């Protein structure tokens, strides 16, 4: 819940901020875990979900289902996946809403250059941090040895 820039620990206030969050913050709240391969490649645990991302359902009746995101409903904190449908009372095929926390991104939609740049920047920064950490450890060993 760190996306709403809140310092409070009180559950009441945490819930209030989640339910009353404006849509631009809800987009950030709706971050979904990446698969192990993507996590290693981009050096980031989760990213905000977008239309076009390929996801796998991890929980619920549709567990194991994979498909493309066709709609992200920020107002209801739900995601709609291509092909994941049920028949309603009128006999129409309707998309089933899935909570973002029950999903895992298995393929990112990088058609947006801004999103790609942002991910590359983060990966680059994390690599530099890792390098600096290794250098510091080597220095400590040198001094100790």
XYZ file of C-alpha atoms in Angstrom:
145
model
C 0.000 0.000 0.000
C 3.008 2.323 -0.176
C 1.718 3.843 -3.438
C -0.627 6.345 -1.796
C 2.270 8.088 -0.034
C 0.887 7.380 3.413
C 2.883 6.996 6.578
C 0.068 5.662 8.734
C 0.046 2.181 10.263
C -3.597 2.349 11.310
C -5.664 -0.281 9.461
C -8.695 2.048 9.427
C -6.736 4.726 7.566
C -5.086 2.172 5.250
C -8.535 0.878 4.234
C -9.872 4.419 3.862
C -7.037 5.318 1.473
C -7.569 2.110 -0.531
C -11.322 2.664 -0.950
C -11.072 6.411 -1.585
C -7.987 6.333 -3.807
C -8.238 8.415 -7.004
C -7.966 6.508 -10.306
C -4.387 7.593 -11.091
C -3.222 6.100 -7.777
C -5.416 3.007 -8.191
C -3.465 2.258 -11.367
C -0.277 2.058 -9.330
C -1.964 0.088 -6.545
C -3.012 -2.453 -9.194
C 0.534 -3.745 -9.611
C 0.819 -7.438 -10.463
C 3.687 -9.843 -9.751
C 5.918 -10.834 -12.657
C 6.875 -14.412 -13.533
C 10.340 -15.614 -12.413
C 11.821 -15.152 -15.909
C 10.530 -11.578 -16.231
C 11.610 -10.799 -12.670
C 15.175 -11.869 -13.462
C 15.207 -9.982 -16.761
C 13.789 -6.655 -15.528
C 15.027 -6.855 -11.895
C 11.620 -5.788 -10.593
C 9.001 -7.769 -8.647
C 5.787 -6.185 -9.910
C 4.488 -3.634 -12.408
C 1.112 -1.922 -12.887
C -1.160 -4.093 -15.052
C -2.095 -2.873 -18.546
C -4.284 -3.881 -21.454
C -2.206 -6.137 -23.694
C -0.219 -7.879 -20.928
C -0.464 -11.678 -20.941
C -1.412 -13.017 -17.503
C -1.934 -16.308 -15.665
C -4.679 -16.692 -13.052
C -3.090 -18.001 -9.833
C -6.159 -18.353 -7.588
C -9.863 -19.139 -7.831
C -12.014 -21.184 -10.212
C -10.014 -20.095 -13.268
C -6.650 -21.062 -11.719
C -4.054 -21.814 -14.402
C -5.910 -19.905 -17.139
C -3.689 -17.768 -19.367
C -4.804 -14.940 -21.609
C -4.453 -11.348 -22.713
C -5.821 -8.476 -20.608
C -8.677 -6.779 -22.493
C -9.866 -4.348 -19.793
C -8.580 -2.961 -16.503
C -11.360 -1.610 -14.272
C -9.620 0.724 -11.824
C -12.890 1.707 -10.154
C -13.633 -1.873 -9.071
C -9.990 -3.088 -8.848
C -10.750 -5.824 -11.409
C -9.107 -7.135 -14.589
C -10.865 -8.775 -17.560
C -9.042 -11.468 -19.533
C -9.664 -12.497 -23.142
C -11.633 -15.748 -23.345
C -12.411 -15.963 -19.622
C -16.214 -15.821 -19.875
C -19.421 -17.193 -18.408
C -22.983 -17.256 -19.668
C -25.313 -14.825 -17.911
C -29.022 -15.251 -17.231
C -29.915 -13.866 -20.677
C -27.659 -16.395 -22.376
C -24.973 -13.862 -23.321
C -21.246 -14.514 -22.959
C -19.789 -12.021 -20.450
C -16.207 -11.532 -19.270
C -15.436 -12.649 -15.714
C -13.822 -9.970 -13.507
C -10.644 -11.139 -11.721
C -8.976 -9.350 -8.805
C -5.482 -8.141 -9.738
C -3.888 -9.844 -6.706
C -4.822 -13.264 -8.144
C -2.814 -12.735 -11.332
C 0.787 -13.097 -12.523
C 2.163 -11.347 -15.593
C 3.851 -13.870 -17.901
C 4.383 -11.548 -20.885
C 4.662 -7.747 -20.818
C 3.182 -5.498 -23.496
C 6.159 -3.256 -24.324
C 4.607 -1.456 -27.303
C 4.622 1.728 -25.178
C 8.148 3.209 -25.384
C 7.664 5.032 -22.058
C 6.966 1.777 -20.221
C 9.954 0.041 -21.846
C 12.283 2.948 -20.940
C 11.051 2.928 -17.344
C 11.707 -0.815 -16.981
C 15.140 -0.538 -18.616
C 16.043 2.340 -16.295
C 15.069 0.317 -13.211
C 16.991 -2.767 -14.439
C 20.063 -0.598 -15.109
C 19.862 1.031 -11.676
C 19.506 -2.330 -9.880
C 22.480 -3.756 -11.809
C 24.617 -0.771 -10.726
C 23.519 -1.242 -7.108
C 24.421 -4.947 -7.248
C 27.831 -4.093 -8.729
C 28.522 -1.538 -5.988
C 27.497 -4.048 -3.320
C 29.913 -6.671 -4.701
C 32.716 -4.085 -4.828
C 32.051 -3.124 -1.193
C 32.097 -6.795 -0.132
C 35.416 -7.340 -1.956
C 36.856 -4.318 -0.164
C 35.731 -5.680 3.229
C 37.349 -9.059 2.451
C 40.549 -7.294 1.365
C 40.744 -5.374 4.635
C 39.861 -8.441 6.729
C 42.260 -10.721 4.831
